[in-house]
Amino acid sequence: MALIEVKVPQLSESVSEATLLIWHKKIGEAVKRDENLIDIETDKVVLELPAPANGVILQHLKTQGNTAVADEVIAIIDTEALPKLTQEEPQTTSKSQKKNTLPAPGIAMPAAEKIISENKLSIDQIDGTGKNGRITKADVIKNLQKTKPQTVSPPNKVSSDNRPEDRVPMSRLRARIAERLLQSQSSNAILTTFNEVNMQSIIDLRIKYKSKFEKEHDVKLGFMSFFVKAAVAALKKYPILNASVDNNDIIYHGYFDLGVAVGTARGLVVPILRDVDQMSISDIEKKIKELSIKAKDNKLTMDDLTGGTFSISNGGTFGSMLSTPIINPPQSAILGIHATKDRAVVENGQIVIRPINYLALSYDHRIIDGREAVLGLVAIKEVLEDPTLLLLNL
C-alpha cells in the first residue's frame, strides 16, 4: 500500500485558516492526478485542491464545513488501491457478500451518500439495489420514507408559534466582508460627497462605435471602462484620493490599481485592475470581463484580490439610484456609480430631459479634505460629460 497525504495549500499571509466546502471525491472513489478533490474557502477566494497523484481516496481526515490551516493533512490517497480492487473483487457473489467485500464508505453512490450524510443515516441499515449491491439515491429515499418521523424540523430551522426561521452560519467570505466593513467604519472618518453627470455624450459615443468596437476587439463596449478612465484622470489631478494611511504616515501611490466591485452568489468581491492608467478602453473591458467570469466561477486568485489603491462600486447594475459606498481598507476613497435614468434638469434656463447618473465619492476625511474630494468628483464628471478631454490629456 502506497499512501500519499493531501494537504491544504499555502495560504496568503493575512489568511490563517480556510473552510472545507465540498468534497468532490468520496471515500473509495478513484481519482486522477490534478483532478479537483475539494473546494476550500478562505476569507477572500475559493480554491480548488487538485489530487497529487492517481489512486483511490482512502480517508477523509476533515469533513465538509471543518476548518483547516496551511499544510494540514485532510485526506489520504492510496496509489495502489485501484488495481487491487479490480483484481480482487469476486466475479459472482451474493448481495450481502458484495457489501462485505466492498469498503463500507464506498458502498453508496455519490448522490446517495450525500443524502445519507445530510440525514445522519446508518449505511448498514439500507439495502442496496444497484450494481454490485451499491446503494442508490432511490434506496436512501425509500429508507427515509420508512423511518422518517411524522414531524421533523430540519436542524437549522427554529420554529416558535408557527413562525419558522432559518439559522444559517455565515460563509467565511461573508464573515470577512462584515469584519472589513465594520473595520472601515470604525477606523476611517468617512464622508460622502455627491454630484450628477449627464451621460448623453458617453451614450452617443457607445451607440456610434459599439458594433465596430466589438468586431475589432471581440468584447462589448460597456460603461465601466469610461468610469475607470475618468477616475484615473481625477486621481492623477488629486493624488491624495489615490493614497492610503499607515499609522501616522500617508502613502502616496505612484501607480493606479483600481478595484471594481463584483457581486457574486457568495458575496461582494473586489478584483483589481492593475496599472489601469496604462490600459486602453478595450484592455479595461477585456480585463473586467475576465475577472467577472472568474468571480462568478469562484476562480479568483489571491493575486486578483490583493492590493488596490482606489475602488469603484456600481450599484446601478441592480437599479440603485443613490448610495453611500463604504471605503475598502486600506484605501482612502471609493466611487459609487448608479443607474442612469432620464431626469428633468435645467440647462440655460430651460427644463430638459437628460440621462443622469448620480455619483457618490466616499473618502477618509482624516487625510482628504472636502476641497480635494469635491474637485476630484467634479473632474470625473467633466471627463464623462466630455470624453475628448481624455484624448487631449486635459
PDB file of C-alpha atoms in Angstrom, residues 61-184:
ATOM      1  CA  LEU A  61      -9.475  13.424   7.837  1.00  0.00           C
ATOM      2  CA  LYS A  62     -11.678  16.507   7.687  1.00  0.00           C
ATOM      3  CA  THR A  63     -15.340  16.752   6.744  1.00  0.00           C
ATOM      4  CA  GLN A  64     -17.193  19.482   4.874  1.00  0.00           C
ATOM      5  CA  GLY A  65     -17.604  22.581   7.000  1.00  0.00           C
ATOM      6  CA  ASN A  66     -14.471  21.923   9.064  1.00  0.00           C
ATOM      7  CA  THR A  67     -11.658  24.466   9.184  1.00  0.00           C
ATOM      8  CA  ALA A  68      -8.029  23.704   8.411  1.00  0.00           C
ATOM      9  CA  VAL A  69      -4.706  25.552   8.286  1.00  0.00           C
ATOM     10  CA  ALA A  70      -1.973  25.570   5.663  1.00  0.00           C
ATOM     11  CA  ASP A  71      -0.098  22.250   5.265  1.00  0.00           C
ATOM     12  CA  GLU A  72      -2.669  20.381   7.382  1.00  0.00           C
ATOM     13  CA  VAL A  73      -3.391  16.847   6.120  1.00  0.00           C
ATOM     14  CA  ILE A  74      -7.072  16.487   5.214  1.00  0.00           C
ATOM     15  CA  ALA A  75      -7.144  13.246   3.204  1.00  0.00           C
ATOM     16  CA  ILE A  76      -5.165  10.124   2.309  1.00  0.00           C
ATOM     17  CA  ILE A  77      -4.841   8.652  -1.198  1.00  0.00           C
ATOM     18  CA  ASP A  78      -3.837   5.018  -1.793  1.00  0.00           C
ATOM     19  CA  THR A  79      -1.991   4.974  -5.110  1.00  0.00           C
ATOM     20  CA  GLU A  80      -2.136   1.158  -5.322  1.00  0.00           C
ATOM     21  CA  ALA A  81      -5.732   0.565  -4.219  1.00  0.00           C
ATOM     22  CA  LEU A  82      -7.381   0.876  -7.610  1.00  0.00           C
ATOM     23  CA  PRO A  83      -5.638  -2.083  -9.325  1.00  0.00           C
ATOM     24  CA  LYS A  84      -6.056  -4.187  -6.199  1.00  0.00           C
ATOM     25  CA  LEU A  85      -9.792  -3.629  -6.072  1.00  0.00           C
ATOM     26  CA  THR A  86     -10.106  -4.551  -9.739  1.00  0.00           C
ATOM     27  CA  GLN A  87      -8.160  -7.807  -9.346  1.00  0.00           C
ATOM     28  CA  GLU A  88      -9.539  -8.992  -6.009  1.00  0.00           C
ATOM     29  CA  GLU A  89     -13.279  -8.286  -6.405  1.00  0.00           C
ATOM     30  CA  PRO A  90     -15.165 -11.620  -6.718  1.00  0.00           C
ATOM     31  CA  GLN A  91     -16.869 -12.212 -10.048  1.00  0.00           C
ATOM     32  CA  THR A  92     -20.054 -13.717  -8.583  1.00  0.00           C
ATOM     33  CA  THR A  93     -21.208 -13.157  -5.037  1.00  0.00           C
ATOM     34  CA  SER A  94     -24.477 -12.605  -3.268  1.00  0.00           C
ATOM     35  CA  LYS A  95     -25.635  -9.083  -2.495  1.00  0.00           C
ATOM     36  CA  SER A  96     -24.738  -9.428   1.171  1.00  0.00           C
ATOM     37  CA  GLN A  97     -21.290 -10.772   0.303  1.00  0.00           C
ATOM     38  CA  LYS A  98     -20.646  -7.872  -2.049  1.00  0.00           C
ATOM     39  CA  LYS A  99     -21.482  -5.475   0.728  1.00  0.00           C
ATOM     40  CA  ASN A 100     -18.837  -7.132   2.854  1.00  0.00           C
ATOM     41  CA  THR A 101     -16.119  -7.164   0.180  1.00  0.00           C
ATOM     42  CA  LEU A 102     -16.509  -3.500  -0.783  1.00  0.00           C
ATOM     43  CA  PRO A 103     -15.184  -0.847   1.600  1.00  0.00           C
ATOM     44  CA  ALA A 104     -18.160   0.303   3.662  1.00  0.00           C
ATOM     45  CA  PRO A 105     -17.853   4.060   2.998  1.00  0.00           C
ATOM     46  CA  GLY A 106     -17.723   3.468  -0.742  1.00  0.00           C
ATOM     47  CA  ILE A 107     -20.792   1.237  -0.943  1.00  0.00           C
ATOM     48  CA  ALA A 108     -23.164   4.111  -1.713  1.00  0.00           C
ATOM     49  CA  MET A 109     -23.369   6.048  -4.945  1.00  0.00           C
ATOM     50  CA  PRO A 110     -22.236   9.694  -4.551  1.00  0.00           C
ATOM     51  CA  ALA A 111     -25.779  11.139  -4.680  1.00  0.00           C
ATOM     52  CA  ALA A 112     -26.957   8.539  -2.172  1.00  0.00           C
ATOM     53  CA  GLU A 113     -24.012   9.142   0.142  1.00  0.00           C
ATOM     54  CA  LYS A 114     -24.795  12.837   0.234  1.00  0.00           C
ATOM     55  CA  ILE A 115     -28.379  12.188   1.410  1.00  0.00           C
ATOM     56  CA  ILE A 116     -27.122   9.629   3.940  1.00  0.00           C
ATOM     57  CA  SER A 117     -24.688  12.176   5.345  1.00  0.00           C
ATOM     58  CA  GLU A 118     -27.226  15.015   5.456  1.00  0.00           C
ATOM     59  CA  ASN A 119     -29.795  12.864   7.271  1.00  0.00           C
ATOM     60  CA  LYS A 120     -27.238  11.107   9.515  1.00  0.00           C
ATOM     61  CA  LEU A 121     -28.404   7.642   8.481  1.00  0.00           C
ATOM     62  CA  SER A 122     -26.666   4.351   9.163  1.00  0.00           C
ATOM     63  CA  ILE A 123     -25.415   2.854   5.902  1.00  0.00           C
ATOM     64  CA  ASP A 124     -25.682  -0.666   7.323  1.00  0.00           C
ATOM     65  CA  GLN A 125     -29.479  -0.390   7.597  1.00  0.00           C
ATOM     66  CA  ILE A 126     -30.010   0.395   3.895  1.00  0.00           C
ATOM     67  CA  ASP A 127     -30.342  -2.369   1.292  1.00  0.00           C
ATOM     68  CA  GLY A 128     -28.656  -1.522  -1.993  1.00  0.00           C
ATOM     69  CA  THR A 129     -30.334  -2.435  -5.266  1.00  0.00           C
ATOM     70  CA  GLY A 130     -27.674  -1.023  -7.578  1.00  0.00           C
ATOM     71  CA  LYS A 131     -24.884  -2.829  -9.406  1.00  0.00           C
ATOM     72  CA  ASN A 132     -22.782  -4.980  -7.091  1.00  0.00           C
ATOM     73  CA  GLY A 133     -25.185  -4.142  -4.289  1.00  0.00           C
ATOM     74  CA  ARG A 134     -24.340  -0.456  -4.215  1.00  0.00           C
ATOM     75  CA  ILE A 135     -26.851   1.852  -2.564  1.00  0.00           C
ATOM     76  CA  THR A 136     -28.639   4.208  -4.928  1.00  0.00           C
ATOM     77  CA  LYS A 137     -30.403   7.504  -4.289  1.00  0.00           C
ATOM     78  CA  ALA A 138     -33.760   5.713  -4.638  1.00  0.00           C
ATOM     79  CA  ASP A 139     -32.717   3.202  -1.945  1.00  0.00           C
ATOM     80  CA  VAL A 140     -31.972   6.017   0.504  1.00  0.00           C
ATOM     81  CA  ILE A 141     -35.218   7.877  -0.241  1.00  0.00           C
ATOM     82  CA  LYS A 142     -37.159   4.631   0.272  1.00  0.00           C
ATOM     83  CA  ASN A 143     -35.419   4.117   3.601  1.00  0.00           C
ATOM     84  CA  LEU A 144     -36.206   7.685   4.658  1.00  0.00           C
ATOM     85  CA  GLN A 145     -39.891   7.182   3.880  1.00  0.00           C
ATOM     86  CA  LYS A 146     -39.929   4.138   6.150  1.00  0.00           C
ATOM     87  CA  THR A 147     -38.080   5.659   9.082  1.00  0.00           C
ATOM     88  CA  LYS A 148     -38.888   9.356   8.878  1.00  0.00           C
ATOM     89  CA  PRO A 149     -40.975  10.596  11.849  1.00  0.00           C
ATOM     90  CA  GLN A 150     -44.284  12.285  11.164  1.00  0.00           C
ATOM     91  CA  THR A 151     -42.998  15.686  12.246  1.00  0.00           C
ATOM     92  CA  VAL A 152     -39.415  16.591  11.557  1.00  0.00           C
ATOM     93  CA  SER A 153     -37.765  20.013  11.905  1.00  0.00           C
ATOM     94  CA  PRO A 154     -34.526  20.486   9.953  1.00  0.00           C
ATOM     95  CA  PRO A 155     -31.584  21.108  12.310  1.00  0.00           C
ATOM     96  CA  ASN A 156     -31.099  24.632  11.011  1.00  0.00           C
ATOM     97  CA  LYS A 157     -34.719  25.646  11.457  1.00  0.00           C
ATOM     98  CA  VAL A 158     -36.189  27.169  14.603  1.00  0.00           C
ATOM     99  CA  SER A 159     -39.957  27.282  14.951  1.00  0.00           C
ATOM    100  CA  SER A 160     -41.897  29.227  17.545  1.00  0.00           C
ATOM    101  CA  ASP A 161     -45.665  29.685  17.411  1.00  0.00           C
ATOM    102  CA  ASN A 162     -45.717  28.667  13.752  1.00  0.00           C
ATOM    103  CA  ARG A 163     -43.194  31.385  12.839  1.00  0.00           C
ATOM    104  CA  PRO A 164     -40.355  29.430  11.182  1.00  0.00           C
ATOM    105  CA  GLU A 165     -36.837  30.814  10.980  1.00  0.00           C
ATOM    106  CA  ASP A 166     -33.710  29.531   9.293  1.00  0.00           C
ATOM    107  CA  ARG A 167     -30.442  29.785  11.214  1.00  0.00           C
ATOM    108  CA  VAL A 168     -27.559  29.573   8.729  1.00  0.00           C
ATOM    109  CA  PRO A 169     -23.926  30.246   9.658  1.00  0.00           C
ATOM    110  CA  MET A 170     -22.157  32.964   7.686  1.00  0.00           C
ATOM    111  CA  SER A 171     -19.807  31.797   4.987  1.00  0.00           C
ATOM    112  CA  ARG A 172     -16.176  32.652   5.601  1.00  0.00           C
ATOM    113  CA  LEU A 173     -16.341  35.293   2.854  1.00  0.00           C
ATOM    114  CA  ARG A 174     -19.495  36.887   4.284  1.00  0.00           C
ATOM    115  CA  ALA A 175     -17.969  36.955   7.781  1.00  0.00           C
ATOM    116  CA  ARG A 176     -14.841  38.568   6.348  1.00  0.00           C
ATOM    117  CA  ILE A 177     -16.906  41.165   4.471  1.00  0.00           C
ATOM    118  CA  ALA A 178     -18.751  42.024   7.685  1.00  0.00           C
ATOM    119  CA  GLU A 179     -15.464  42.326   9.562  1.00  0.00           C
ATOM    120  CA  ARG A 180     -13.894  44.615   6.967  1.00  0.00           C
ATOM    121  CA  LEU A 181     -16.967  46.853   6.722  1.00  0.00           C
ATOM    122  CA  LEU A 182     -17.001  47.350  10.479  1.00  0.00           C
ATOM    123  CA  GLN A 183     -13.250  47.928  10.397  1.00  0.00           C
ATOM    124  CA  SER A 184     -13.681  50.554   7.684  1.00  0.00           C
TER     125      SER A 184
END
